[in-house]
Protein backbone atom coordinates (compact mmCIF):
# COMPACT_ATOMS: atom_id res chain seq x y z
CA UNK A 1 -7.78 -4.19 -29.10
CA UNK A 2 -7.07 -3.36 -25.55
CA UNK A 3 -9.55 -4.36 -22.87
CA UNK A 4 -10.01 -0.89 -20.69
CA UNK A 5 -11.32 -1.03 -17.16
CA UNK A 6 -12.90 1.45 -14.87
CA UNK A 7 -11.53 2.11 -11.55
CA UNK A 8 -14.46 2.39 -8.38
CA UNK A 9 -13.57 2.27 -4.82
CA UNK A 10 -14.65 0.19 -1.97
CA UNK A 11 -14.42 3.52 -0.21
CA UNK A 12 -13.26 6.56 -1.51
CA UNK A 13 -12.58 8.40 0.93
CA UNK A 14 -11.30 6.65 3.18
CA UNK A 15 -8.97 5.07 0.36
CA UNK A 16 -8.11 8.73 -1.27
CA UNK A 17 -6.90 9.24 2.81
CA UNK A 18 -4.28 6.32 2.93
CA UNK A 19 -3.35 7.21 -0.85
CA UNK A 20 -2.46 10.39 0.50
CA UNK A 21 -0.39 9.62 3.38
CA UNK A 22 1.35 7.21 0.78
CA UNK A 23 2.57 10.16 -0.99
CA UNK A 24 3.45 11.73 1.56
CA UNK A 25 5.94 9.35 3.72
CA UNK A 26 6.74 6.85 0.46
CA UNK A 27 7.05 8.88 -2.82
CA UNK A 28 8.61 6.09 -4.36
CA UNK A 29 5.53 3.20 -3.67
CA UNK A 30 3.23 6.45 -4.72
CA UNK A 31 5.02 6.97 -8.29
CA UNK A 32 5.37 3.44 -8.64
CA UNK A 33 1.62 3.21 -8.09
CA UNK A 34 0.52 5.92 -9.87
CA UNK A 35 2.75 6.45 -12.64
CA UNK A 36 2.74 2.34 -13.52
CA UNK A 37 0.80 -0.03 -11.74
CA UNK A 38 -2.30 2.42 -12.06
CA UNK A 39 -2.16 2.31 -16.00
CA UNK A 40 -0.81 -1.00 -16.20
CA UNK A 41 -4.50 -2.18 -14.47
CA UNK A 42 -6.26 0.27 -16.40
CA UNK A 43 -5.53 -1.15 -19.78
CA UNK A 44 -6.27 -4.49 -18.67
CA UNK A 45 -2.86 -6.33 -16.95
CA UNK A 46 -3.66 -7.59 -13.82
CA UNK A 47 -0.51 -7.02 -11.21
CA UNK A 48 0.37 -9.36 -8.25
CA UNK A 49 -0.95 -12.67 -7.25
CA UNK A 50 -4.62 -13.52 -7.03
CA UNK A 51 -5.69 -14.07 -3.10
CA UNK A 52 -9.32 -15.33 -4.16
CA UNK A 53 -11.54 -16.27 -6.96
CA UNK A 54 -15.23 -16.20 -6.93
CA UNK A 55 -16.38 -17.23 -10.48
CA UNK A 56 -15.82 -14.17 -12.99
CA UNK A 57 -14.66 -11.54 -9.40
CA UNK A 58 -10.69 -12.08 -8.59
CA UNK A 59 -8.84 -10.17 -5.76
CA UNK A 60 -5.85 -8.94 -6.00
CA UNK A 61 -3.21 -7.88 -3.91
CA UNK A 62 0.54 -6.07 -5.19
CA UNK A 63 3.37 -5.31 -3.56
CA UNK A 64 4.62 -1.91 -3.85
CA UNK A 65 8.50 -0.77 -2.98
CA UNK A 66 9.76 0.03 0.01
CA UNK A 67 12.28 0.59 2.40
CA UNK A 68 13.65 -3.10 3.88
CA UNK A 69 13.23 -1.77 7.05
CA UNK A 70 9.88 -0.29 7.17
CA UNK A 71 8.85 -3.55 5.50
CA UNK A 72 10.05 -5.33 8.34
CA UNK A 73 8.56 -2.95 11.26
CA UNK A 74 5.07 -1.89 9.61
CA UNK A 75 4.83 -4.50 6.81
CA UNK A 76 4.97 -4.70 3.29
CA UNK A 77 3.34 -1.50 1.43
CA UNK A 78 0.33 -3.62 -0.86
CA UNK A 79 -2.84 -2.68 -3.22
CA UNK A 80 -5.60 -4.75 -2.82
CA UNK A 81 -7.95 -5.02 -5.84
CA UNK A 82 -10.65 -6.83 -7.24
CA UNK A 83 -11.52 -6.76 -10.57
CA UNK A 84 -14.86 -8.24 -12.14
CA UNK A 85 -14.49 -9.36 -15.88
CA UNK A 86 -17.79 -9.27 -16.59
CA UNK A 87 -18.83 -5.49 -15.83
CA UNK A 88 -14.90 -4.68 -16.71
CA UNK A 89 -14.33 -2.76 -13.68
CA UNK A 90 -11.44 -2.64 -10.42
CA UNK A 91 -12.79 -1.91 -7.08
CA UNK A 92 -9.53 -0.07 -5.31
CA UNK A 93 -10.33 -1.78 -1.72
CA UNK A 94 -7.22 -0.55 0.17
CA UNK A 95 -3.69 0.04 0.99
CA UNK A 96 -1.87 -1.97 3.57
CA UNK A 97 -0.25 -1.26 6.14
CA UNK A 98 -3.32 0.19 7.19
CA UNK A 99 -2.29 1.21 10.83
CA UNK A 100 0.42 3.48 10.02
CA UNK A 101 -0.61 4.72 7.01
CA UNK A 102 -4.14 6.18 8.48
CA UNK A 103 -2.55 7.49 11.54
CA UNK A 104 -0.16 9.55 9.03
CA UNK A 105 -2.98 11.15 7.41
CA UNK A 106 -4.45 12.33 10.92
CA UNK A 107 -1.39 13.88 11.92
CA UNK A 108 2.46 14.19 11.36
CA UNK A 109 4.61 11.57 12.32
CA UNK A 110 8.12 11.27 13.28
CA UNK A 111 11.03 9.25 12.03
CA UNK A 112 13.15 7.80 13.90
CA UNK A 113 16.40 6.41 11.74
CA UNK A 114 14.70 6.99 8.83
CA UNK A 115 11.53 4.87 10.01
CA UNK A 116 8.12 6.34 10.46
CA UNK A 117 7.07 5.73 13.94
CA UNK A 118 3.34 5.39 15.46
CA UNK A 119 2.29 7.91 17.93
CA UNK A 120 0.64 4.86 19.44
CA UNK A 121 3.34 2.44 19.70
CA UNK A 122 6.43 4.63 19.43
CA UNK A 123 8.35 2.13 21.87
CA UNK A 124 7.63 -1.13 20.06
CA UNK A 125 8.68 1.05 16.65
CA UNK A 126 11.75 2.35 18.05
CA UNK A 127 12.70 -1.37 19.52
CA UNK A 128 12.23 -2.70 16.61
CA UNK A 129 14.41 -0.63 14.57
CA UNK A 130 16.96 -0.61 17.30
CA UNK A 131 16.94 -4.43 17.33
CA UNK A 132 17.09 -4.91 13.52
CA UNK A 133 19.70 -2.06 13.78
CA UNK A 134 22.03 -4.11 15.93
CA UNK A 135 21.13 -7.57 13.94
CA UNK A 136 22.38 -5.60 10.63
CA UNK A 137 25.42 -4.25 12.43
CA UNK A 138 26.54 -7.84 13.58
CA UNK A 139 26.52 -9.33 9.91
């Protein structure tokens, strides 16, 4: 028989609010997440690689897809979990990049190549892209 677990949140709303702004600048790490990895932990197979153990309470974290380049001027798009065997439950803890990803709920960004950029740091996005841009273009 299939173990099922029960999905709580270290914060709801403050997770629902970065789920959201998933879905709304990466569709694809949202369907991955919701249409797979959400199920997959639901009936019991635990996704990623395990960041700590504290007797029968394991965290989690998973990487979702991305773009190459927002990877590499936000950060990799990641769950983190932890799941406790005994009571058979995963506490949703949060979405990383956190930055971005709760400044995109607050209000619209902008792209800039395709990139999202931070209202905050719209200079040190748009040098980064424009440097990885011209590292791309010179392999």
């Amino acid at each position: 028989m299939v173990e099922k677990y029960m999905f709580l949140y270290g914060n709801e709303n403050e997770f629902k609010k970065l789920e959201s702004a998933l879905k709304k600048y990466n569709m694809l790490a949202y369907k991955k997440l919701y249409f797979e990895y959400y199920p997959s932990l639901k009936s019991g197979e635990l996704l990623g690689k395990e960041v700590s153990s504290n007797g029968d309470i394991h965290e989690y974290e998973v990487n979702l897809p991305t773009d190459a380049l927002f990877a590499k001027v936000h950060g990799e798009v990641k769950l983190h979990y932890i799941v406790d065997e005994n009571k058979k439950t995963i506490t949703l803890s949060d979405l990383t990049p956190r930055e971005i990803l709760s400044e995109g709920h607050q209000s619209e960004l902008v792209t800039y190549k395709g990139v999202m950029v931070s209202k905050e740091h719209a200079d040190k996005d748009m040098f980064k892209i424009n440097l990885l841009n011209m590292i791309n273009k010179e392999n």
